[in-house]
GROMACS .gro file of C-alpha atoms in nm:
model
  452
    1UNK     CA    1   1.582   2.560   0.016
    2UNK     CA    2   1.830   2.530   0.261
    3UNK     CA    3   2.216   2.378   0.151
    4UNK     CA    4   2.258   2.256   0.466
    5UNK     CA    5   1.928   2.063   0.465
    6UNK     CA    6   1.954   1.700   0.435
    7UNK     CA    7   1.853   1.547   0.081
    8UNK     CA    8   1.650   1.282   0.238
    9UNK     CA    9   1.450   1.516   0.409
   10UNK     CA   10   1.448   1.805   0.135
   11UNK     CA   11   1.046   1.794   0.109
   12UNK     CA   12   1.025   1.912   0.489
   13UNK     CA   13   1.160   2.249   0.370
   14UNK     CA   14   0.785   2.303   0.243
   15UNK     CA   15   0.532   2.426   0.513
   16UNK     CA   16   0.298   2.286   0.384
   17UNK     CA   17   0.396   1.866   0.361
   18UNK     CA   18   0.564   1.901   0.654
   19UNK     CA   19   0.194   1.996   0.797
   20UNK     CA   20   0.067   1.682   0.624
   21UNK     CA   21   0.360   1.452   0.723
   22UNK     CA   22   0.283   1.509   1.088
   23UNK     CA   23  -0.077   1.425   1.058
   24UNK     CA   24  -0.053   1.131   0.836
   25UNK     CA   25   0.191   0.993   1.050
   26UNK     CA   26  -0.072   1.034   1.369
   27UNK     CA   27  -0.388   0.936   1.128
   28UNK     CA   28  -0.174   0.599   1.009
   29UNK     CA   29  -0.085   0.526   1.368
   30UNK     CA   30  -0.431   0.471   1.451
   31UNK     CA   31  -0.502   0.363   1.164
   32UNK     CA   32  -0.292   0.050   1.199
   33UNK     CA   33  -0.440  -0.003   1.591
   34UNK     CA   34  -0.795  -0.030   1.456
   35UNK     CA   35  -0.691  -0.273   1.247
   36UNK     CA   36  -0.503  -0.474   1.458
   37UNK     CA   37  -0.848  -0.465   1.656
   38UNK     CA   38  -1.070  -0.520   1.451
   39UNK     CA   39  -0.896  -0.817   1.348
   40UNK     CA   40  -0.885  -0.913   1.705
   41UNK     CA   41  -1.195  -0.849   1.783
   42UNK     CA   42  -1.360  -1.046   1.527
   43UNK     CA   43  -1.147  -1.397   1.564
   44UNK     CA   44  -1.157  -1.400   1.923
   45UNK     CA   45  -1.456  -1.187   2.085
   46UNK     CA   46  -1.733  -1.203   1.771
   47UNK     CA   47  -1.598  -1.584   1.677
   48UNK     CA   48  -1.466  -1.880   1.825
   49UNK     CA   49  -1.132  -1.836   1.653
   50UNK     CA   50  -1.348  -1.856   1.354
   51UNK     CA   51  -1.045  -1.711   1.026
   52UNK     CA   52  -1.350  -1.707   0.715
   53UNK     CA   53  -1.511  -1.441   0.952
   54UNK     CA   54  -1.224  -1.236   0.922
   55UNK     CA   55  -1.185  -1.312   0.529
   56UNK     CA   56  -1.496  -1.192   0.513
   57UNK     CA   57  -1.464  -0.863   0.705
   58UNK     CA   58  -1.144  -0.801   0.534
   59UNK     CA   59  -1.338  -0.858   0.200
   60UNK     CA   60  -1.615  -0.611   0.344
   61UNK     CA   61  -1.350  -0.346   0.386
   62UNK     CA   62  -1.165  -0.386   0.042
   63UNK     CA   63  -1.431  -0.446  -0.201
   64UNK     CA   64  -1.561  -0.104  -0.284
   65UNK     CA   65  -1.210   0.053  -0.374
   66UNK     CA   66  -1.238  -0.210  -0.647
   67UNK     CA   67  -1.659  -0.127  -0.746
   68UNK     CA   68  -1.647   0.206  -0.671
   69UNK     CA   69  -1.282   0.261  -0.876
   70UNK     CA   70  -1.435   0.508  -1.169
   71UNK     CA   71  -1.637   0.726  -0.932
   72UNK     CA   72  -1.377   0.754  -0.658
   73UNK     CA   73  -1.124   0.869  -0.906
   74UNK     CA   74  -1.360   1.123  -1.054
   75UNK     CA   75  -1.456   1.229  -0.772
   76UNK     CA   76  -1.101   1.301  -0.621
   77UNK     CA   77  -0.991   1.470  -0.950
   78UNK     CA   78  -1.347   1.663  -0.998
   79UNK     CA   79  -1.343   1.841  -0.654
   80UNK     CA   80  -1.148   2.029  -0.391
   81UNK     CA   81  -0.919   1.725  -0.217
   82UNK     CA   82  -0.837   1.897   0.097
   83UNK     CA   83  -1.248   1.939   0.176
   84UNK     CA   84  -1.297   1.600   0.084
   85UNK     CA   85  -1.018   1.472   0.300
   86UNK     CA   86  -1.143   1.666   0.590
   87UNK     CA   87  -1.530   1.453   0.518
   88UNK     CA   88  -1.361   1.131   0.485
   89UNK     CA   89  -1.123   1.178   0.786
   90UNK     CA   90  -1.435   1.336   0.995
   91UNK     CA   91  -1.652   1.029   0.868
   92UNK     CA   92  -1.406   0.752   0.980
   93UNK     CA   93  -1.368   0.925   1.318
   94UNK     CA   94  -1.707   0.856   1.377
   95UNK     CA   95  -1.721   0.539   1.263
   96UNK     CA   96  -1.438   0.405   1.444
   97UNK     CA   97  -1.553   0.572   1.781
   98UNK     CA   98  -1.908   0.419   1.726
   99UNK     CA   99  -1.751   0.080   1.672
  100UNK     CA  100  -1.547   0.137   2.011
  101UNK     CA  101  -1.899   0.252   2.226
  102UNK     CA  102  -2.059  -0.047   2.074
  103UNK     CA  103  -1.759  -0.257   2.223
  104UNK     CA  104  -1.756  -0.111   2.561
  105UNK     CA  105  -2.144  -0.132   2.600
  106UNK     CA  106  -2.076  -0.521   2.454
  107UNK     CA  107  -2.396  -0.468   2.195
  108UNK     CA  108  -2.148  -0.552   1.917
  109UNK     CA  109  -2.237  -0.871   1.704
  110UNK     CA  110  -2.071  -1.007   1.375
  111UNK     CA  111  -2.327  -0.904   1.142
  112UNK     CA  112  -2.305  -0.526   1.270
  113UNK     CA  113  -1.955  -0.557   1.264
  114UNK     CA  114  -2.010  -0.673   0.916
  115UNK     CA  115  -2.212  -0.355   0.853
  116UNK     CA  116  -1.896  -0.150   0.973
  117UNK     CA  117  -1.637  -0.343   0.746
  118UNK     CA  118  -1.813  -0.210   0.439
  119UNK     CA  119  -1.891   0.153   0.572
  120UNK     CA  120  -1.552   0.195   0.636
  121UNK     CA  121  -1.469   0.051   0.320
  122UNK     CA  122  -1.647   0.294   0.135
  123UNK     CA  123  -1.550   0.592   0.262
  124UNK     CA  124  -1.188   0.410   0.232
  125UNK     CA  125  -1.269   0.404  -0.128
  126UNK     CA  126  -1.289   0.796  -0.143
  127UNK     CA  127  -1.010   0.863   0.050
  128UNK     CA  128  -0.735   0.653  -0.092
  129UNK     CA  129  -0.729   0.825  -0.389
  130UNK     CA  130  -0.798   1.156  -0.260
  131UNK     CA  131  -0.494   1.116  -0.049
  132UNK     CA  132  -0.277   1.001  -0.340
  133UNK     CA  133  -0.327   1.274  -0.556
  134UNK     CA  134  -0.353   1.513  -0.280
  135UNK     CA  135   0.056   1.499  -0.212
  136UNK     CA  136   0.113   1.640  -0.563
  137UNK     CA  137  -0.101   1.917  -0.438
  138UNK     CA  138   0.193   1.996  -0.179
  139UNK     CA  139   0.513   1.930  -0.336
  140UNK     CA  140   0.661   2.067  -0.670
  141UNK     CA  141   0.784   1.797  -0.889
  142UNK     CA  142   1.107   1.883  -0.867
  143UNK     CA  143   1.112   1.707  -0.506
  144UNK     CA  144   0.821   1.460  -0.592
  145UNK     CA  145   1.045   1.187  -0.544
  146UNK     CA  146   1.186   1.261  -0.231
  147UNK     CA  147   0.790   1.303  -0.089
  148UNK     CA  148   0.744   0.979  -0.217
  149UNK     CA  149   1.000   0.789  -0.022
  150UNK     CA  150   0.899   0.989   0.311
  151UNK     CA  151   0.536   0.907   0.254
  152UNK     CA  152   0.651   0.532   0.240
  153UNK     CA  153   0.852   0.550   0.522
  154UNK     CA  154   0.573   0.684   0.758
  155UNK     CA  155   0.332   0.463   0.637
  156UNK     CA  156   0.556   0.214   0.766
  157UNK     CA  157   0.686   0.359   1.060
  158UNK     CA  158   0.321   0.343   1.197
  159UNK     CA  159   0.288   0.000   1.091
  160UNK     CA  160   0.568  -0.055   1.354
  161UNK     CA  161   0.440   0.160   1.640
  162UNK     CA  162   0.004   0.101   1.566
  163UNK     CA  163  -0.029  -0.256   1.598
  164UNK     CA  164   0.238  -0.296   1.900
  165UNK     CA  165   0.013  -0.010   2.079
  166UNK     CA  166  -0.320  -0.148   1.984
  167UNK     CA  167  -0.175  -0.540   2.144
  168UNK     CA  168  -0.108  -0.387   2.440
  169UNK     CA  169  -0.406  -0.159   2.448
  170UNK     CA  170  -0.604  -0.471   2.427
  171UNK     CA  171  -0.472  -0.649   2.697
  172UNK     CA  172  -0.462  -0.349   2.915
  173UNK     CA  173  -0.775  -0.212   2.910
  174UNK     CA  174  -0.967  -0.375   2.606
  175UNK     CA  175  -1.072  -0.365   2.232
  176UNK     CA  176  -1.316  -0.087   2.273
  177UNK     CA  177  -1.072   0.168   2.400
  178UNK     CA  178  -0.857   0.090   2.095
  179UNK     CA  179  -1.107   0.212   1.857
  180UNK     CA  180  -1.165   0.530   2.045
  181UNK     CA  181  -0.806   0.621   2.068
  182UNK     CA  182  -0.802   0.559   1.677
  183UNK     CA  183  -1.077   0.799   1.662
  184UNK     CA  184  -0.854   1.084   1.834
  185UNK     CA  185  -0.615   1.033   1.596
  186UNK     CA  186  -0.811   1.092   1.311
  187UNK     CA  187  -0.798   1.473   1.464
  188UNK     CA  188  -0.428   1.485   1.374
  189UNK     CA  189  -0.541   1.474   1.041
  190UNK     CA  190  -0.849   1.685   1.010
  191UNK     CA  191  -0.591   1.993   1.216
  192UNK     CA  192  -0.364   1.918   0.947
  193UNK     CA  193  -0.546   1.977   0.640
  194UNK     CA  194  -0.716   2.280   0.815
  195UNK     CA  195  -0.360   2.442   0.863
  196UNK     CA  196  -0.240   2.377   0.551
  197UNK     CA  197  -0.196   2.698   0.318
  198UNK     CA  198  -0.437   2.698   0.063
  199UNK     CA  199  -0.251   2.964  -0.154
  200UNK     CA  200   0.080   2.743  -0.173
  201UNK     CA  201  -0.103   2.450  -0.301
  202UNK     CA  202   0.055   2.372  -0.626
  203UNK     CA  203  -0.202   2.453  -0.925
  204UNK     CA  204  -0.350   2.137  -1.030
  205UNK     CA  205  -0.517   2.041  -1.403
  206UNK     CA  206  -0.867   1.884  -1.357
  207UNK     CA  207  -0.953   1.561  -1.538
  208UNK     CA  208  -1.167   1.585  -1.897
  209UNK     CA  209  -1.435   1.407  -1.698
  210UNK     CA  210  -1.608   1.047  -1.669
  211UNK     CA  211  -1.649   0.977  -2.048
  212UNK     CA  212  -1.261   0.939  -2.039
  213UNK     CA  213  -1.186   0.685  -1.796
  214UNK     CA  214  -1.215   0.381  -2.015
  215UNK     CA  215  -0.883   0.541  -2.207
  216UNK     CA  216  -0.689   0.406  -1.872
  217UNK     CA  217  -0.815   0.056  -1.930
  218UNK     CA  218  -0.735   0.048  -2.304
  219UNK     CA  219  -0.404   0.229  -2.256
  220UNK     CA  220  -0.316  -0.061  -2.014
  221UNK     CA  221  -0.448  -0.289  -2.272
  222UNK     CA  222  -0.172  -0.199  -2.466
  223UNK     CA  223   0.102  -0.194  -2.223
  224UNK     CA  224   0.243  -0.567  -2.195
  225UNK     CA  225   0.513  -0.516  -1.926
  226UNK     CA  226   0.195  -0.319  -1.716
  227UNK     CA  227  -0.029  -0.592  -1.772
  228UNK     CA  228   0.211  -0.845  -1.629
  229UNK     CA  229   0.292  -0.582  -1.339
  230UNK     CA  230  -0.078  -0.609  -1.223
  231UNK     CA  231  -0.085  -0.950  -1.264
  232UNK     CA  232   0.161  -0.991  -1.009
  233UNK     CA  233   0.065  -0.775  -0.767
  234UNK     CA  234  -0.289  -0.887  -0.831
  235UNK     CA  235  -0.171  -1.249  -0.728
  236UNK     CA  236   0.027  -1.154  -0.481
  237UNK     CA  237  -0.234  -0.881  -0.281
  238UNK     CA  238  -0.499  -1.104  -0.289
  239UNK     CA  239  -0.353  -1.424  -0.171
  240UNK     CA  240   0.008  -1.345  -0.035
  241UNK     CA  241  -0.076  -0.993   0.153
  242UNK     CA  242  -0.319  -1.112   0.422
  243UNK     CA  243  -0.105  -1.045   0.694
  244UNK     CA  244  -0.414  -0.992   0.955
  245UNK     CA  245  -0.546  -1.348   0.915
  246UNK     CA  246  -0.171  -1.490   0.887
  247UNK     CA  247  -0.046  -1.315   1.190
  248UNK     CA  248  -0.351  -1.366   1.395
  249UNK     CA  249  -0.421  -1.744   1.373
  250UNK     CA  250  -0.025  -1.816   1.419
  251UNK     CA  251  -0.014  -1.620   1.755
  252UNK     CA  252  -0.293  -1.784   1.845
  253UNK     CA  253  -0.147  -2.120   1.727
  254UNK     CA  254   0.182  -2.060   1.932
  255UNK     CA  255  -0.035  -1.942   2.267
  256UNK     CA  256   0.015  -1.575   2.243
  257UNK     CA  257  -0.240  -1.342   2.319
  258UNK     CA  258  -0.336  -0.992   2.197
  259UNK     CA  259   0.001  -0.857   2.208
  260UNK     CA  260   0.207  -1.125   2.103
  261UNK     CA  261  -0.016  -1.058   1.766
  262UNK     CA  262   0.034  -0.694   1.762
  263UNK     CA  263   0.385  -0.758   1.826
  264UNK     CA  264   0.403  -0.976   1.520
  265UNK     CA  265   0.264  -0.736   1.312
  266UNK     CA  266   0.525  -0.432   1.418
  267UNK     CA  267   0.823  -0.733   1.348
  268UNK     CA  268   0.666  -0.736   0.977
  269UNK     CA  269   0.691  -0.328   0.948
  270UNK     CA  270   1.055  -0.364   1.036
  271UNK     CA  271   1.116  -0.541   0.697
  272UNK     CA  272   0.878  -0.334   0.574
  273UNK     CA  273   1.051   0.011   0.658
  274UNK     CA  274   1.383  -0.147   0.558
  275UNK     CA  275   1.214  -0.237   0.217
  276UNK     CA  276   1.071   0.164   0.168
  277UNK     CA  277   1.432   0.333   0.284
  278UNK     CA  278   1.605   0.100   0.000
  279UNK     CA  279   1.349   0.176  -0.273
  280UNK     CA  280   1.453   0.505  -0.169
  281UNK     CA  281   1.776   0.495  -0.281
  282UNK     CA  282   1.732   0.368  -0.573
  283UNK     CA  283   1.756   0.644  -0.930
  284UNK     CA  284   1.454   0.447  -1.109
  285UNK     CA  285   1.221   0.169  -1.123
  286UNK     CA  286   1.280  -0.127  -1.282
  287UNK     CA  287   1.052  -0.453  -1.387
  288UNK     CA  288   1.324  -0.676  -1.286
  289UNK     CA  289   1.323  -0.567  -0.909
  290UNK     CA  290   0.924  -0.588  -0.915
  291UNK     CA  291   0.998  -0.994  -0.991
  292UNK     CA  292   1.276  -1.055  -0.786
  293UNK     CA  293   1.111  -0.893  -0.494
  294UNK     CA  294   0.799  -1.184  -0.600
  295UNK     CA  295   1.056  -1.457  -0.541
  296UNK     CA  296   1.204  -1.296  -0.248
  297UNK     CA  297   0.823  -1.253  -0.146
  298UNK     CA  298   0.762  -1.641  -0.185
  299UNK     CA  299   1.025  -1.809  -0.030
  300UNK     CA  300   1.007  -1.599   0.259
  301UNK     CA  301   0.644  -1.728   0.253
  302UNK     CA  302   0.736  -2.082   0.240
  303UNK     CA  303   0.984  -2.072   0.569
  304UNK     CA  304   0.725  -1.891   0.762
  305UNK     CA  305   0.498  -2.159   0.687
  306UNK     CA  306   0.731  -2.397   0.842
  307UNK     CA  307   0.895  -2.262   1.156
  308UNK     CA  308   0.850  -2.420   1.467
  309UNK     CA  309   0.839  -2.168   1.759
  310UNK     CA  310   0.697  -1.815   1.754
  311UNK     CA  311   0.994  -1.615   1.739
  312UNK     CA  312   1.177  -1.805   1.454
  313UNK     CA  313   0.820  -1.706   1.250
  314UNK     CA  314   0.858  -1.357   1.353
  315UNK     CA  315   1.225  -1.360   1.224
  316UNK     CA  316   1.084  -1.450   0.898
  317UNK     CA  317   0.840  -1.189   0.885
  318UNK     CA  318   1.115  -0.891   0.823
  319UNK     CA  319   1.203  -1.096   0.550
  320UNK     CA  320   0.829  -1.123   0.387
  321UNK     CA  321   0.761  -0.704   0.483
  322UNK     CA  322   1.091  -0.634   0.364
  323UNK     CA  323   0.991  -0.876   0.005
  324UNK     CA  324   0.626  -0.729  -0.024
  325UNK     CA  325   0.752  -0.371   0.007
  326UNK     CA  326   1.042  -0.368  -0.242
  327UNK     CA  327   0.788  -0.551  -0.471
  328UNK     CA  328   0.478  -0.315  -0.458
  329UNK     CA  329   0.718   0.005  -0.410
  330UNK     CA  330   0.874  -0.083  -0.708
  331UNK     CA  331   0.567  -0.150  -0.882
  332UNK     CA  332   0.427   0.162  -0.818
  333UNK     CA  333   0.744   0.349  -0.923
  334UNK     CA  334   0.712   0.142  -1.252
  335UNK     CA  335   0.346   0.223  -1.313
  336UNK     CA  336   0.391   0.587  -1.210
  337UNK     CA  337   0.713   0.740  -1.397
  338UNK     CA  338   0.652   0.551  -1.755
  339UNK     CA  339   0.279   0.599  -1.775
  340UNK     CA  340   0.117   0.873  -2.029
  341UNK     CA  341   0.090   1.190  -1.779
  342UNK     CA  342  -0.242   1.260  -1.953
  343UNK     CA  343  -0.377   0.882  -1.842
  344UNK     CA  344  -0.169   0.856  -1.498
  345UNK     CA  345  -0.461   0.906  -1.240
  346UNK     CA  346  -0.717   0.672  -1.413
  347UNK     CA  347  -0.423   0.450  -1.489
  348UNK     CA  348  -0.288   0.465  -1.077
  349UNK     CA  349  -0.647   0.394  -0.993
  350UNK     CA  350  -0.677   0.092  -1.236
  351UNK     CA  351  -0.338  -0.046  -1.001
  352UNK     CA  352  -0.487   0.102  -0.624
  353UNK     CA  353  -0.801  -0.149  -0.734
  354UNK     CA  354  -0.611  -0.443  -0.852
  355UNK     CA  355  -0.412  -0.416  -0.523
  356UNK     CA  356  -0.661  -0.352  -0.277
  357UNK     CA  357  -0.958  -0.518  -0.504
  358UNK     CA  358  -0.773  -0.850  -0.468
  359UNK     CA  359  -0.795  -0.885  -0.088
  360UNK     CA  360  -1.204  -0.944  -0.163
  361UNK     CA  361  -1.104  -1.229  -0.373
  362UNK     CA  362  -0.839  -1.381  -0.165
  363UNK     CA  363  -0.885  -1.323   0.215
  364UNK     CA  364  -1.216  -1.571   0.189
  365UNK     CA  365  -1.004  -1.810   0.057
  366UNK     CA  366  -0.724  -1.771   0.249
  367UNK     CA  367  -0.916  -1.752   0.604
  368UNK     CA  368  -1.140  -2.070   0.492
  369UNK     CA  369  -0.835  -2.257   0.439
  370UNK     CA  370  -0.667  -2.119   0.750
  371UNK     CA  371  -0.983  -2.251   0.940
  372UNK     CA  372  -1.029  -2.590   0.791
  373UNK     CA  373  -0.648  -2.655   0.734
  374UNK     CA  374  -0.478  -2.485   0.991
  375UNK     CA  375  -0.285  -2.130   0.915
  376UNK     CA  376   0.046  -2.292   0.814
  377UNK     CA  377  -0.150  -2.425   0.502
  378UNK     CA  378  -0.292  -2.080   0.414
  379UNK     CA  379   0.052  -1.899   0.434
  380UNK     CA  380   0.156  -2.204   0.197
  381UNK     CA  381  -0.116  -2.090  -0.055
  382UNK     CA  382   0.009  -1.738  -0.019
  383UNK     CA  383   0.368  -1.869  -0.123
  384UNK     CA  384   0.223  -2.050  -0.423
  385UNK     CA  385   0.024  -1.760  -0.546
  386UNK     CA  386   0.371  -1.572  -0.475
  387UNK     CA  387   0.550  -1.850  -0.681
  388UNK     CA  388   0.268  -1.791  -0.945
  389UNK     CA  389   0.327  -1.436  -1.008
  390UNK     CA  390   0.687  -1.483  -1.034
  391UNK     CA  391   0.621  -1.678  -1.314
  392UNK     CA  392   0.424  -1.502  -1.494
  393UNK     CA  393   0.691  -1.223  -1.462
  394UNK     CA  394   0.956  -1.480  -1.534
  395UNK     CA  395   0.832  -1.616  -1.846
  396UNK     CA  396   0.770  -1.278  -1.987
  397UNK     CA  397   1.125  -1.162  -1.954
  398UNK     CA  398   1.196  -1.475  -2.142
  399UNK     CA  399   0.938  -1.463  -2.375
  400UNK     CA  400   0.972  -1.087  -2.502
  401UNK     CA  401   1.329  -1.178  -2.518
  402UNK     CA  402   1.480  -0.955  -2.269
  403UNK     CA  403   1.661  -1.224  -2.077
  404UNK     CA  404   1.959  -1.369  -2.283
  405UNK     CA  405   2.285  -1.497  -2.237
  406UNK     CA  406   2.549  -1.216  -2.243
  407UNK     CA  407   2.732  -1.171  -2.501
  408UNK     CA  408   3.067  -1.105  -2.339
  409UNK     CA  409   3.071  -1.370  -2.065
  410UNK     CA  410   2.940  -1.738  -2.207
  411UNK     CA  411   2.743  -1.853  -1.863
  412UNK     CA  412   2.617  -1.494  -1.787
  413UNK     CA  413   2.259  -1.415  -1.842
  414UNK     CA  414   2.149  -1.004  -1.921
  415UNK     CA  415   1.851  -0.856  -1.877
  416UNK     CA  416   1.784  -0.571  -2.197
  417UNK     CA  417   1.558  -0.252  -2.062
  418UNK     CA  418   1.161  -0.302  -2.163
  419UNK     CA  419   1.023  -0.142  -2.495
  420UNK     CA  420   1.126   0.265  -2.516
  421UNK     CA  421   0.927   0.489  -2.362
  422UNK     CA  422   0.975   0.807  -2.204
  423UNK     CA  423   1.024   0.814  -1.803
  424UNK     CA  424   0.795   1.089  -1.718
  425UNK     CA  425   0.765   1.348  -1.433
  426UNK     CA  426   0.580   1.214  -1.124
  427UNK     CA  427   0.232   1.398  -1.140
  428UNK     CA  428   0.038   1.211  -0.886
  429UNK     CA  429   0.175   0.945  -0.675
  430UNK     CA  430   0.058   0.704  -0.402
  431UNK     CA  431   0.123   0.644  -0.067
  432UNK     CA  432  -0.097   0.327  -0.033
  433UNK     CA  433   0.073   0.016   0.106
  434UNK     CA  434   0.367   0.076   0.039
  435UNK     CA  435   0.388   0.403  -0.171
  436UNK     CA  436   0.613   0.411  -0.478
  437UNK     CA  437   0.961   0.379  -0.525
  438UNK     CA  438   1.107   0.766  -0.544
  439UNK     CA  439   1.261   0.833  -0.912
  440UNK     CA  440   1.493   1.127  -1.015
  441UNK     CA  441   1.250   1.370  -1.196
  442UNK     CA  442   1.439   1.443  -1.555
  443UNK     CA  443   1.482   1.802  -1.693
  444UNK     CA  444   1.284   1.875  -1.992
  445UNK     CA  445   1.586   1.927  -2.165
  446UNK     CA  446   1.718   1.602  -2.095
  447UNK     CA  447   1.722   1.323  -2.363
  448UNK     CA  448   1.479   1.077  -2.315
  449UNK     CA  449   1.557   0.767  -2.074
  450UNK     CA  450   1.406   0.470  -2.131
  451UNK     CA  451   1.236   0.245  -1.848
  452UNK     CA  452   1.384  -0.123  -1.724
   0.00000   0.00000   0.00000
């Protein structure tokens, strides 16, 4: 590796994830347009401004990860990942340009719309985790956590560019063409993985098989501090995190069209982005950031809720990205680095599912509310559930009695590191809504460290 290369960007000395950076980067692009569309599409061209519609569709889309969590997992550590990338990414190409066609011929109804949400949902399902433990394929581990933190930041950096594209796109020209441009860009992808050298592919262990995947449920079992981490981000992903129906019925509630939501939306990634480079920097992941980013997360929520014109709500939507990310990058850190190596896929896909498997719980809710109460009373809910998590986080630091007042200053509170356990060597990692927060990768001749 170069001396003179930057440590931020030490992964791009590898051919290989430098390959995959650039084609991730184009695939999430489009991947954020369609969904800015299909958001779109479905409250204003399939419904009259109709927000359980688009609860439902966002249900539709999230659901399998959650049903399908044992076989997807199995399935990404049971066969080759860069062949099964290429069938996912080929299969959502032709799903998304089939979805633009039926736009542009305007044969497109809810109900086949409906169909889509959950055929892209399931394919989804294989590809998230595919894609997660597909970067550990690429990088050693000695510069896992600087992939990490680069993964995070382009999945955010196309949060900011997609749905700003995909507003204007639809005022422009129309929903339909945004779907077919997000098929294009699936072809970043598909060239990637093709010109990707099989040979330096780090050498991979393959899983014991599906008898074993009920260990990562009972390991969690007996994991307090991981149980209380997926409680929050369960809370918070399922009620908090749906930005689409949030974003959409505000613009429309402050007379702004297409753009002025995808515009809102790319405002959000800027928080969001700012969230991922600071996880970046920090050495490890601790608990205590996870909650603070909840509160963070939930008063941000609250002043959205209340602001009076459109661009005082899109100030306060750096604030909520920049919350949600530090939480759930943190969280992911957590889970990663001080879970059993032996257990860390099944255990990562336990969390994916209790992240993405709470949006088919919540965005009903949340767009029936938004519907029959208006969308400032649905972001409200969103706080709450915020509020909620941050008290279940809260009263465990109390509780386990890691929060106590100092012993060298009389009115200062400390916060003790959770139970010993080893911080272990990335082995897979995620770049799923927010990725995970990088950690420094210890020497195995190090002494142990122990998580906080």
């Amino acid at each position: 590796m170069s001396r003179t290369r930057s440590p931020m960007f030490r992964s791009f000395s590898i051919f290989n994830y430098r390959v995959w950076f650039i084609g991730a980067l184009v695939s999430n692009i489009g991947a954020w347009m369609q969904a800015t569309a299909l958001s779109w599409v479905v409250l204003t061209e399939l419904t009259d401004n109709d927000a359980a519609a688009m609860g439902v569709t966002m249900a539709l889309q999230f659901a399998p990860p959650l049903l399908l969590v044992g076989v997807t997992g199995w399935v990404a550590d049971r066969f080759d990942r860069r062949r099964l990338l290429i069938l996912t990414q080929s299969l959502l190409l032709v799903l998304g340009v089939a979805i633009g066609v039926l736009l542009l011929l305007g044969v497109m109804t809810l109900p086949i719309m409906y169909a889509f949400a959950l055929a892209l949902g399931v394919i989804a399902a294989f590809d998230n985790p595919a894609r997660q433990a597909f970067v550990s394929d690429l990088v050693a581990r000695e510069i896992a956590s600087n992939a990490v933190a680069l993964n995070a930041a382009s999945f955010n950096g196309a949060r900011m560019i997609g749905p700003a594209v995909a507003g204007l796109l639809i005022v422009a020209v129309g929903t339909g063409w945004v779907f077919l441009v997000n098929g294009i860009t699936f072809l970043g992808m598909i060239v990637a993985l093709m010109l990707i050298r099989i040979d330096e592919l780090v050498p991979r262990v393959k899983a014991p098989g599906a008898s074993r995947l009920a260990d990562g449920f009972r390991y969690v079992a007996r994991r307090p501090d991981l149980i209380v981490t997926f409680s929050m981000v369960f809370l918070v992903g399922a009620f908090g995190m749906n930005f689409p129906i949030f974003a959409s019925t505000m613009a429309l509630e402050f007379g702004q069209e297409a753009d002025g939501y995808g515009l809102l939306s790319s405002i959000l990634a800027v928080g969001s982005l700012a969230g991922a480079l600071l996880a970046a920097r920090r050495d490890r992941a601790r608990i205590r950031v996870v909650i603070g980013g909840t509160l963070l997360f939930a008063v941000a929520a609250t002043a959205s809720a209340v602001m009076p014109t459109y661009w005082a709500y899109a100030a306060t939507l750096m604030f909520t990205g920049f919350a949600v990310v530090t939480m759930l990058t943190t969280a992911n850190g957590f889970v990663q680095t001080t879970t059993d190596p032996a257990l860390r896929g099944r255990v990562l896909a336990l969390y994916v599912a209790i992240l993405m498997g709470g949006t088919p719980v919540g965005a009903p809710i949340v767009g029936w509310v938004a519907a029959e109460f208006g969308p400032r009373v649905a972001i409200l809910l969103g706080a709450v559930a915020g509020f909620a998590a941050f008290a279940i986080g809260a009263t465990w630091l109390i509780v386990s009695g890691r929060l106590h007042r100092s012993e060298e200053k009389r009115f200062l509170l400390t916060i003790d590191e959770t139970r010993p356990m080893s911080v272990v060597e990335p082995e897979r990692f995620s770049d799923e809504a927010a990725s995970a927060t990088p950690m420094r990768v210890p020497d195995d001749t190090a002494p142990t460290r122990r998580a906080s």
